[in-house]
XYZ file of C-alpha atoms in Angstrom:
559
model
C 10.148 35.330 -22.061
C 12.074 34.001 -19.398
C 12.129 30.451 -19.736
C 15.684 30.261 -21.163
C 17.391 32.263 -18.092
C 15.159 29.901 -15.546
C 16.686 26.862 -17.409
C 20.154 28.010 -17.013
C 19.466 28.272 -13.659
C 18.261 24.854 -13.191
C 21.735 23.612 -14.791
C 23.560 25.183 -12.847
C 21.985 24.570 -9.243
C 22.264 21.016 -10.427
C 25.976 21.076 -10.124
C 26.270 22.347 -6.714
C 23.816 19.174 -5.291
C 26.727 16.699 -5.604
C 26.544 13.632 -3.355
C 29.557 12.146 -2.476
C 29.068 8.067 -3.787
C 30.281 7.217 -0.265
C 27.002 8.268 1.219
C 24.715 6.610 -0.861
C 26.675 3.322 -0.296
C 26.191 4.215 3.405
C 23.085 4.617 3.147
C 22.358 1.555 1.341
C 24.295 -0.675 3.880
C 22.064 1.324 6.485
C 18.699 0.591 4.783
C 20.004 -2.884 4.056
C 20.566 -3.250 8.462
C 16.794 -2.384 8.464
C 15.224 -5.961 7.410
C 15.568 -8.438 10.373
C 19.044 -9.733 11.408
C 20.005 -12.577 8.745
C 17.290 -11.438 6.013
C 18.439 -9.512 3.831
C 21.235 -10.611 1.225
C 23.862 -7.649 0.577
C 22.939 -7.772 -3.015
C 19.290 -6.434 -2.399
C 18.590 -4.378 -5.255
C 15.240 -3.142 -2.930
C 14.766 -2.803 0.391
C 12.125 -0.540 2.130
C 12.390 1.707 4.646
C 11.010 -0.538 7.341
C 12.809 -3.213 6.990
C 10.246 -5.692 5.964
C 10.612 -6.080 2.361
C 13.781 -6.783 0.561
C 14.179 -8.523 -3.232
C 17.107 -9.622 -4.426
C 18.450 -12.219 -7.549
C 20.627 -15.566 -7.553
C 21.757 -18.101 -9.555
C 19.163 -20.281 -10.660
C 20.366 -24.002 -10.984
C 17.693 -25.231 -13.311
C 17.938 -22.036 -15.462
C 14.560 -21.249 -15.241
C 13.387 -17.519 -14.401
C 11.686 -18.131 -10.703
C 9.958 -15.964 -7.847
C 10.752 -16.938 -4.474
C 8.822 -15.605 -1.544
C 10.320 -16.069 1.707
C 7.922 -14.880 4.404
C 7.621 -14.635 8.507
C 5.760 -13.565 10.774
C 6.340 -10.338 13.155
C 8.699 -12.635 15.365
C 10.992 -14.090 12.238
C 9.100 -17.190 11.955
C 7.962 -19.502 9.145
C 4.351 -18.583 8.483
C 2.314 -20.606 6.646
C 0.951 -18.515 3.934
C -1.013 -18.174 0.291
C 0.320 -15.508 -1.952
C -1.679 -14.240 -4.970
C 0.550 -12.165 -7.577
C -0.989 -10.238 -10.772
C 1.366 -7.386 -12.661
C 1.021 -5.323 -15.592
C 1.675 -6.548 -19.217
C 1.343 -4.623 -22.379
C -2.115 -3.673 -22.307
C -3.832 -4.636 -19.286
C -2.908 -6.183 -15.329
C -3.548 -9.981 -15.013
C -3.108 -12.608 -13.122
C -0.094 -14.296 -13.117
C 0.197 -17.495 -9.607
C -0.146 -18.524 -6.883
C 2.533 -19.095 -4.139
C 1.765 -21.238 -1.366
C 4.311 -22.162 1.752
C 5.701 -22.778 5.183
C 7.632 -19.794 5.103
C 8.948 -20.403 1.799
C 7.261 -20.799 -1.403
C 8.447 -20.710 -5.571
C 6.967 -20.403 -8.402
C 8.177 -20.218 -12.105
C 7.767 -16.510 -13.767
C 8.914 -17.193 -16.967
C 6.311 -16.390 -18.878
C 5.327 -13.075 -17.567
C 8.797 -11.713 -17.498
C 8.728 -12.546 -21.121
C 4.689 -9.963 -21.112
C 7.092 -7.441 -19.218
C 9.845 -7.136 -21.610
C 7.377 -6.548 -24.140
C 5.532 -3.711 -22.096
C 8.584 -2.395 -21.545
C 9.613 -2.293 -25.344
C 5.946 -0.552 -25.754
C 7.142 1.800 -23.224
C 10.066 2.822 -24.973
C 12.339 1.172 -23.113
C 14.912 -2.019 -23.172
C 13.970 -4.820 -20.697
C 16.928 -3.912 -18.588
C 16.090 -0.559 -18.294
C 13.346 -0.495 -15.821
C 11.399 -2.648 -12.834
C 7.463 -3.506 -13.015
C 5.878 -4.130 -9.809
C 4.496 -7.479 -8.914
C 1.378 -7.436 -6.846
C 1.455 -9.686 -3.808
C -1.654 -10.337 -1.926
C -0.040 -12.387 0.670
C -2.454 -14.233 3.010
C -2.829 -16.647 6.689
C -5.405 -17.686 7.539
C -6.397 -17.187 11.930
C -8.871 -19.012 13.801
C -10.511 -17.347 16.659
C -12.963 -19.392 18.496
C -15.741 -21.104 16.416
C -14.665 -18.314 13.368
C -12.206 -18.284 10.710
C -10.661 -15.123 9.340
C -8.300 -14.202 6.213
C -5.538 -12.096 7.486
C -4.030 -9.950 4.264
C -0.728 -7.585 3.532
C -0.559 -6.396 -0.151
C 3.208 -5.612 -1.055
C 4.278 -5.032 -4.179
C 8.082 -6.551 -5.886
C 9.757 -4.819 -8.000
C 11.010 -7.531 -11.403
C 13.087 -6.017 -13.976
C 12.202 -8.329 -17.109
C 16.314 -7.958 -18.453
C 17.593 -8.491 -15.366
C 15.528 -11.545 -14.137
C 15.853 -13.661 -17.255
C 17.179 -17.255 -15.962
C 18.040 -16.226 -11.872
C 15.690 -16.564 -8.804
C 14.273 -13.577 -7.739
C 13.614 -13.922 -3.651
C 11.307 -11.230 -2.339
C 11.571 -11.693 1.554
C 8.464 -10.227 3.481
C 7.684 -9.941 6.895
C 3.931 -10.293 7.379
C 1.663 -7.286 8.591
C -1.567 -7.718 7.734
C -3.450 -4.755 7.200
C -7.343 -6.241 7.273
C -8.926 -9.366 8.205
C -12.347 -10.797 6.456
C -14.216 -13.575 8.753
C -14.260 -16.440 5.805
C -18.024 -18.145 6.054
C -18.541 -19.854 2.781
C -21.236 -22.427 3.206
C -22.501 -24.956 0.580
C -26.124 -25.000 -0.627
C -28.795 -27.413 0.519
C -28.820 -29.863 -3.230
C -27.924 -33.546 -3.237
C -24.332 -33.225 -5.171
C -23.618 -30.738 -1.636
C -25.202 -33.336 0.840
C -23.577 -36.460 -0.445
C -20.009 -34.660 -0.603
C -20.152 -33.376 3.278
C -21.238 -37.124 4.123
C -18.298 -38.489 6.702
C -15.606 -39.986 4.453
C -16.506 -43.088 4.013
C -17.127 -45.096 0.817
C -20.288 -43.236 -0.579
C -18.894 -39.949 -0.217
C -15.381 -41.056 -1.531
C -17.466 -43.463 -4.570
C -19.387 -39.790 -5.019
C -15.622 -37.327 -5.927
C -14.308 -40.113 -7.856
C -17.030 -39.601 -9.848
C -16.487 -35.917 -10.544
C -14.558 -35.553 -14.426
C -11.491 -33.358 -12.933
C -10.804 -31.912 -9.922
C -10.924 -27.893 -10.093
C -7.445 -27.199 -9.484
C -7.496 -27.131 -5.838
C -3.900 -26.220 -5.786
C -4.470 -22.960 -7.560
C -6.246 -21.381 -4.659
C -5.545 -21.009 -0.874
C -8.010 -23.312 1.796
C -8.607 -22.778 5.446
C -7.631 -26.556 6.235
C -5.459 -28.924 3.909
C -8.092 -31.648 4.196
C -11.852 -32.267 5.051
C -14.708 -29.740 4.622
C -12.713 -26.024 4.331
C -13.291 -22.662 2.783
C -11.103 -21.479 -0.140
C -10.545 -18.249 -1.373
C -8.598 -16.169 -4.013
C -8.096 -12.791 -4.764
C -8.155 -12.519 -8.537
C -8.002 -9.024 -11.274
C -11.605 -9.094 -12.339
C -11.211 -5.701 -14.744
C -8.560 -3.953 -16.233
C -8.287 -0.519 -17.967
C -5.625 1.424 -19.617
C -4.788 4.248 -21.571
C -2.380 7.158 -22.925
C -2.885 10.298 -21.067
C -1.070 13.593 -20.461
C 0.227 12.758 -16.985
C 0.505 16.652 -15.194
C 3.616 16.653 -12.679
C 2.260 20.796 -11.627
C -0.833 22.455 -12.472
C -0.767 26.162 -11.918
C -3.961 27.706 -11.022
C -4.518 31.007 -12.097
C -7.964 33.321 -10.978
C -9.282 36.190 -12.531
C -7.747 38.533 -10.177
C -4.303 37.210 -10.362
C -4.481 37.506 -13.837
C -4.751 41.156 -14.098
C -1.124 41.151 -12.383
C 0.464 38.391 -13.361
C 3.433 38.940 -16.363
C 4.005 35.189 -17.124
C 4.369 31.936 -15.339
C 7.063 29.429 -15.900
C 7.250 25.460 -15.274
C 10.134 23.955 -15.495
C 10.923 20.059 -15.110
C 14.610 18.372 -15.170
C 14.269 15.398 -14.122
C 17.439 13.315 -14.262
C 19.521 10.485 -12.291
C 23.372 10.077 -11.879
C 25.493 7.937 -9.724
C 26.226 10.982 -7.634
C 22.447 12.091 -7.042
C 19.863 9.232 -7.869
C 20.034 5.900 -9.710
C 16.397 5.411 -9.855
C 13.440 7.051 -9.604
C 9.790 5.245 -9.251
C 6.185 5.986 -9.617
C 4.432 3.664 -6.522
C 1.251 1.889 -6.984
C -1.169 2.753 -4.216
C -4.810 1.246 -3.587
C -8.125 1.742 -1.689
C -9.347 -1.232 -0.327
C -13.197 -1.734 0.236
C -14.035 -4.492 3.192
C -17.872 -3.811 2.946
C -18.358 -2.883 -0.623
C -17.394 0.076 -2.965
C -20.575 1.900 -1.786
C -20.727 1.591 1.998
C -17.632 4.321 2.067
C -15.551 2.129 4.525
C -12.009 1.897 2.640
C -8.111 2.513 3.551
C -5.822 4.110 1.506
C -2.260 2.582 1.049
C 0.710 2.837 -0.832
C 1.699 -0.915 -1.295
C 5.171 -0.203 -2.546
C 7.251 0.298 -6.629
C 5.172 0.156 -10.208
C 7.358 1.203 -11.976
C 10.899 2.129 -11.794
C 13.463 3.383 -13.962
C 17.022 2.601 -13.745
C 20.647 4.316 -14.470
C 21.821 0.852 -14.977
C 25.666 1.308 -16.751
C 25.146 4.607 -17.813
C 26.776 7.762 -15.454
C 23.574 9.939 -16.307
C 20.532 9.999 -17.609
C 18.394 12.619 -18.135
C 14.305 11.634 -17.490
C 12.524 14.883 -18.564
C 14.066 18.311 -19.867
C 11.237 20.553 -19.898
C 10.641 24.695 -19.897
C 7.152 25.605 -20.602
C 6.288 29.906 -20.522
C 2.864 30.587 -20.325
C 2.035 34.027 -20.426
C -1.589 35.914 -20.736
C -3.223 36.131 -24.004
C 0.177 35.122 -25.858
C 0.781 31.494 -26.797
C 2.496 29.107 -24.272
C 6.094 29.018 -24.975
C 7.786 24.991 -24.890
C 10.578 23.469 -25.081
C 11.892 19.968 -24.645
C 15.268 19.852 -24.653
C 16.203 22.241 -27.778
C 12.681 20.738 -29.550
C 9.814 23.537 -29.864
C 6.608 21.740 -28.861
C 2.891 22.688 -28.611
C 0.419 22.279 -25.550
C -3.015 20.931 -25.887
C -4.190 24.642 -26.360
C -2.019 27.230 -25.877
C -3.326 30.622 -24.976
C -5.495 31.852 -21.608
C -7.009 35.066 -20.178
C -8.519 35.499 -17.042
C -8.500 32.503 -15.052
C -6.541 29.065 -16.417
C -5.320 25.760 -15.327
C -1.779 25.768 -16.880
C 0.055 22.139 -16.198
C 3.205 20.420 -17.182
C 4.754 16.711 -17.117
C 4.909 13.566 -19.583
C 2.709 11.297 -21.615
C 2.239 8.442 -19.529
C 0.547 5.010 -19.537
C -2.140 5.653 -16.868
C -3.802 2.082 -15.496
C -6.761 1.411 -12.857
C -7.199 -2.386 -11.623
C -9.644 -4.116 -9.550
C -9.267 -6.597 -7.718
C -11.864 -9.092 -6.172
C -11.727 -11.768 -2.726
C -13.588 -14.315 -3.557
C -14.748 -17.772 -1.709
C -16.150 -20.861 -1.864
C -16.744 -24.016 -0.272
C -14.970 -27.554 -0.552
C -14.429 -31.148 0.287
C -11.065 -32.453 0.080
C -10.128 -35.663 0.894
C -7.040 -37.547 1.870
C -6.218 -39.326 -1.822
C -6.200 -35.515 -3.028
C -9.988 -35.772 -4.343
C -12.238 -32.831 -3.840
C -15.382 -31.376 -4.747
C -16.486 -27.888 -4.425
C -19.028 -25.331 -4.866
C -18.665 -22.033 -7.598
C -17.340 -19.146 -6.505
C -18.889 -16.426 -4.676
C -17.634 -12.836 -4.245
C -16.913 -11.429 -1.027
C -17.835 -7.501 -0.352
C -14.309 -7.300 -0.201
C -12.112 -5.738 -3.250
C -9.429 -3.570 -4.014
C -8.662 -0.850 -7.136
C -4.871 0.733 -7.534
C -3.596 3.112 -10.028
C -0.141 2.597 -11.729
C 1.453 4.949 -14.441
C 4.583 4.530 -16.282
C 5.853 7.321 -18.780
C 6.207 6.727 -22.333
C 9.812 7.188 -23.609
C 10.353 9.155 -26.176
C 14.024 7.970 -27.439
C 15.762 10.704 -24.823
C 13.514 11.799 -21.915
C 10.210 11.063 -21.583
C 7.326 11.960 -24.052
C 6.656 15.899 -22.748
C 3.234 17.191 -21.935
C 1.960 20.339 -21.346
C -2.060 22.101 -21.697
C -3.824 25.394 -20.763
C -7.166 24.889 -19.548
C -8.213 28.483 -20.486
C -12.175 27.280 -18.829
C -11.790 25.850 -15.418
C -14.976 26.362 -14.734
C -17.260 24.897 -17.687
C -17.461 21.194 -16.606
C -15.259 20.405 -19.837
C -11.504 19.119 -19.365
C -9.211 16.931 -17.781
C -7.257 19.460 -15.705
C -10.570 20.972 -14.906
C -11.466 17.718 -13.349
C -8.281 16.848 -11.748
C -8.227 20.459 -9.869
C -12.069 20.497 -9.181
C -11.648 16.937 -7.560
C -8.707 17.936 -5.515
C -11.306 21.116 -4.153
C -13.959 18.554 -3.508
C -11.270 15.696 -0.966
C -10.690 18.795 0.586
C -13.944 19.964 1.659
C -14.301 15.981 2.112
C -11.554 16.250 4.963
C -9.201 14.372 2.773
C -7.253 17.303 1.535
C -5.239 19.982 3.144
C -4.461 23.312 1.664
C -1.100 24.276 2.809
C -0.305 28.079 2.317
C 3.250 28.712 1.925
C 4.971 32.132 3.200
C 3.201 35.496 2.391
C 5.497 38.157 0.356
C 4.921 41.279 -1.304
C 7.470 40.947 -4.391
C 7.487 40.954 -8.150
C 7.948 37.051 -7.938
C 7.492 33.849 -6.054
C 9.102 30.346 -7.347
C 7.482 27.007 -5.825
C 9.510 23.930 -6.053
C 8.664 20.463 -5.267
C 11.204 20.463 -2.413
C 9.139 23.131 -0.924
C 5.978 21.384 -0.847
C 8.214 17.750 0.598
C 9.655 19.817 2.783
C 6.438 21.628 4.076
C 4.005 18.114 4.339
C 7.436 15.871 5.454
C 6.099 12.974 3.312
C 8.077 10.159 2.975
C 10.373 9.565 -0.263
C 9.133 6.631 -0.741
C 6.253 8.409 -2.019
C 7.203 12.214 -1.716
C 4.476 13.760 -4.253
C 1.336 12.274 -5.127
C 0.542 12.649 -8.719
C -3.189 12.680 -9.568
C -3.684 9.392 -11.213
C -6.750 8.385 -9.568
C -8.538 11.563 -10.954
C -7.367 10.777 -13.988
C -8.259 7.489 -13.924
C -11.798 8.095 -13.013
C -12.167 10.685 -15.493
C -10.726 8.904 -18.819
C -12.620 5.533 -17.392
C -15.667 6.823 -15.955
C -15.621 5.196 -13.220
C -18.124 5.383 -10.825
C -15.484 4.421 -7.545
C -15.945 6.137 -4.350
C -12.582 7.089 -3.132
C -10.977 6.115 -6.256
C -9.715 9.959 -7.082
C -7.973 9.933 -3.512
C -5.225 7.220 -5.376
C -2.157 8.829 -6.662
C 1.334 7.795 -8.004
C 3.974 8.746 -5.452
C 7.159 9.990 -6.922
C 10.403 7.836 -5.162
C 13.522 8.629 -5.664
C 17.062 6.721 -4.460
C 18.356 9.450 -2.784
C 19.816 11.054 0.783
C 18.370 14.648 -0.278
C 15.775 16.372 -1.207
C 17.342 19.001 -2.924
C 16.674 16.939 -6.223
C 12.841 18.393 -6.039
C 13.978 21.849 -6.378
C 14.884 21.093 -9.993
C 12.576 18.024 -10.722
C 9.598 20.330 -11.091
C 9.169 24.284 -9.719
C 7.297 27.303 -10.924
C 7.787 30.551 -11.163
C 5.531 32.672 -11.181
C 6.042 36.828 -12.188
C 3.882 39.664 -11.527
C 3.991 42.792 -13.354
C 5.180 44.659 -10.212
C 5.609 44.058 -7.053
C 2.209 42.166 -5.620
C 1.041 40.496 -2.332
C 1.545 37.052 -3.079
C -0.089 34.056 -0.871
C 0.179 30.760 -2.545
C -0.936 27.703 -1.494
C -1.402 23.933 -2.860
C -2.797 21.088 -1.414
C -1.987 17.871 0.961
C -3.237 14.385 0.757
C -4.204 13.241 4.611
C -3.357 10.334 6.340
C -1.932 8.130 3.283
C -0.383 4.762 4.667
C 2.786 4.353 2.807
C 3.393 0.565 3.201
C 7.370 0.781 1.942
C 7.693 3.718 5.319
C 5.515 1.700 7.788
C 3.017 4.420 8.843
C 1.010 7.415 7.709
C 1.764 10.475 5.963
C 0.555 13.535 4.726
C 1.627 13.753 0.718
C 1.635 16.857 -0.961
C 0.027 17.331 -4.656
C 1.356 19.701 -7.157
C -1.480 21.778 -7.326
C -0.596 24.950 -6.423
C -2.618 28.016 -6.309
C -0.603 31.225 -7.650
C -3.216 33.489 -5.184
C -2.713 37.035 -4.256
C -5.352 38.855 -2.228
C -7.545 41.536 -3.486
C -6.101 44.540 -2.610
C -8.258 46.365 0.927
């Protein structure tokens, strides 16, 4: 078995990818210039690559642990704007304010910092250790005409629940919407509906004071400040989560190439330094339905960090050490670290599914616009009508890995069946066949050699698509999701987890995750994996292509 030689190898290319800490402060000042002159505060601790979000902490006076959102419009002014936030806590997302402002709006965090730390202690993890990602569904509202519309951007802000404890975090955001939903929310024909849209005057002012308690207009954005208005909210309406062998490569193996091949090795050393990477992040990304989850209209985006892990004081930390051998009719051969460990099943012949990577925390969340209509008056009174969903709503994926005391929890399976409609791999890989007869899915063929061997990194397959690293490889989640949830989602299984890494080269993939694959002799090989299309990676500005470790270890039946 050569698993141990291919390790060694690993190490050892590892010290010859040094990066000089003068770049990466250069290239922080440089990403830093991106955000609009006088916006960004040289302590940003993130910043995204176009320039329109930055977060960074100060001093709080009162002591209290705050968010502050400071947000323009594209020409760097004030807008006046409604932001909803939700995050994850130990076992679920949830909803956690509302921010409303000229340009500037704050709201006390306090308590959900406090649900962080403790998902992060779940995790593994001390609070200081790692970042969750605060989902913003910032909002304006634009009148055109006779009709009203609710312009929305969904950014997400990275809040480390150590570091935040007692400081202001300010997230500042330049607005760019991505969808707009005409807002008609009408009230129904009944006598409590008439006598509240009477002119104010003293029977329709006699008729709120008579309501018990007003609804907590504040909690909830409005098309007007006064008078007869729509409101609306976006709002988590379900919540799933669960522990799942999270694959970072899945090698698939046919029948033919498994006449030839000797053994196939993953390995996986995944680690930051302050020479290389200080942080590496799994991104939240989300389809967004405007006419329903059935009419097939949605957009794919990226909206930005989930979860991030940090090198914080330490020089180096390593984030997964992992050598798996896998070799026809012979059990799988693992290691984690110098720790022997088993694969959910461990043998194959003929044609397998062989994959690789951590246990992670694997979430879907769905989110929900919804609207309704309301009298306000001057004195602050106001009556209104129940809520009433919109066809809008939005699901994301999020994963986080479980850690294990020095790297993260290892994974690793052989699917020795991919073809009996049993499996998690099997699912993952026959979904990924499916988007791309869909169109949503490229299959990328890498060069064509006739050799004894053929290693496939991750930097190849960056390299190859160009994606973005601010989300450089999609892992599966969405498949996952919809597999362990059942969920019956169109477009839901296009949703991934981009890998992000701080970092001025790619030559980090080579050793975060490659295989290498051996043939008995020398054979024709013509691998190939597959490329998400078209994903909008919000933290970039525009659209990329996104490879997914899938790969396809094919060689050609011989003429």
């Amino acid at each position: 078995m050569s698993v141990g030689g291919v390790g060694n190898r690993v190490l050892k290319a590892v010290k010859h990818k040094i990066i000089t800490g003068a770049v990466l402060v250069l290239a922080a000042v440089v990403a830093i210039m991106m955000i609009t002159p006088g916006s960004a505060s040289p302590s940003s601790y993130y910043v995204s690559k176009d320039g329109r979000v930055a977060v960074y902490l100060a001093g709080s006076k009162s002591g209290n642990t705050t968010l502050v959102l400071e947000v323009v419009d594209e020409r760097g002014d004030p807008l006046n704007f409604t932001a909803f936030l939700s995050g994850p806590t130990a076992d679920k997302f949830e909803d956690i304010a509302v921010v409303k402002g000229r340009g500037r709006g704050k709201v006390a965090i306090g308590r959900y910092v406090a649900e962080a730390a403790k998902l992060a202690r779940k995790l593994g993890y001390k609070p200081e250790e790692v970042r969750f990602g605060v989902v913003a569904f910032v909002t304006a509202v634009e009148r055109a005409g006779n009709e009203t519309y609710l312009l929305t951007d969904i950014v997400s802000i990275p809040i480390g629940p150590g570091e935040a404890v007692g400081k202001e975090v300010v997230a500042k955001i330049k607005f760019k919407p991505k969808f707009k939903t005409k807002l008609n929310a009408t009230p129904p024909n009944d006598t409590a509906a008439t006598a509240a849209y009477l002119p104010m005057g003293e029977e329709a002012t006699q008729n709120i004071k008579a309501q018990s308690s007003p609804p907590g207009i504040i909690d909830m954005g409005c098309t007007a400040p006064i008078g007869y208005v729509t409101c609306y909210r976006y709002r988590v309406a379900e919540s799933y989560s669960a522990t799942e062998g999270t694959p970072l490569l899945i090698t698939y193996i046919d029948s033919h190439a498994g006449n030839y091949i000797e053994n196939v090795d993953h390995v996986h050393y995944i680690y930051l330094s302050t020479q290389t990477a200080t942080s590496i992040s799994f991104e939240m990304s989300f389809a967004v339905f405007q006419r329903g989850v059935n009419s097939g209209d949605y957009s794919i985006e990226a909206i930005g960090p989930g979860f991030d892990i940090l090198l914080g004081q330490d020089k180096q930390k390593t984030i997964l050490d992992l050598k798996c051998g896998f070799k026809p009719y012979y059990p799988a051969a693992c290691f984690a670290g110098p720790s022997i460990i088993t694969p959910v099943f461990n043998t194959f012949s003929g044609d397998a599914l062989l994959a690789t990577g951590f246990v992670g925390d694997v979430r879907a969340v769905r989110y929900v616009l919804e609207q309704r209509w309301c009298v306000i008056f001057f004195p602050g009174a106001v009556f209104c009508g129940t809520w009433q969903p919109t066809s809008v709503e939005a699901w994301g994926v999020w994963l986080a890995g479980f850690w294990g005391g020095d790297t993260f929890l290892p994974y690793a399976e052989v699917e020795d069946h991919p073809r009996d409609g049993q499996g998690k791999l099997e699912y993952i890989y026959s979904t990924t066949l499916n988007l791309f007869a869909q169109g949503h899915a490229d299959r990328i063929s890498l060069p064509s050699i006739t050799y004894w061997k053929y290693v496939i990194t991750w930097k190849n397959m960056v390299e190859t698509s160009q994606s973005t690293n601010y989300f450089a490889v999609a892992i599966p989640v969405g498949a996952i999701a919809k597999y362990v949830f059942r969920l019956n989602v169109p477009g839901i299984e296009r949703l991934s987890a981009g890998v992000s890494v701080t970092t001025t080269t790619l030559d980090v993939y080579n050793y975060y995750a490659f295989v290498d694959l051996r043939a008995k002799y020398n054979v024709p090989w013509s691998p190939y994996y597959y490329e998400l299309k078209n994903y909008f990676i919000r933290a970039a500005g525009k659209n990329y292509d996104v490879p997914v470790p899938v790969v396809d270890a094919y060689i050609p039946p011989r003429s």
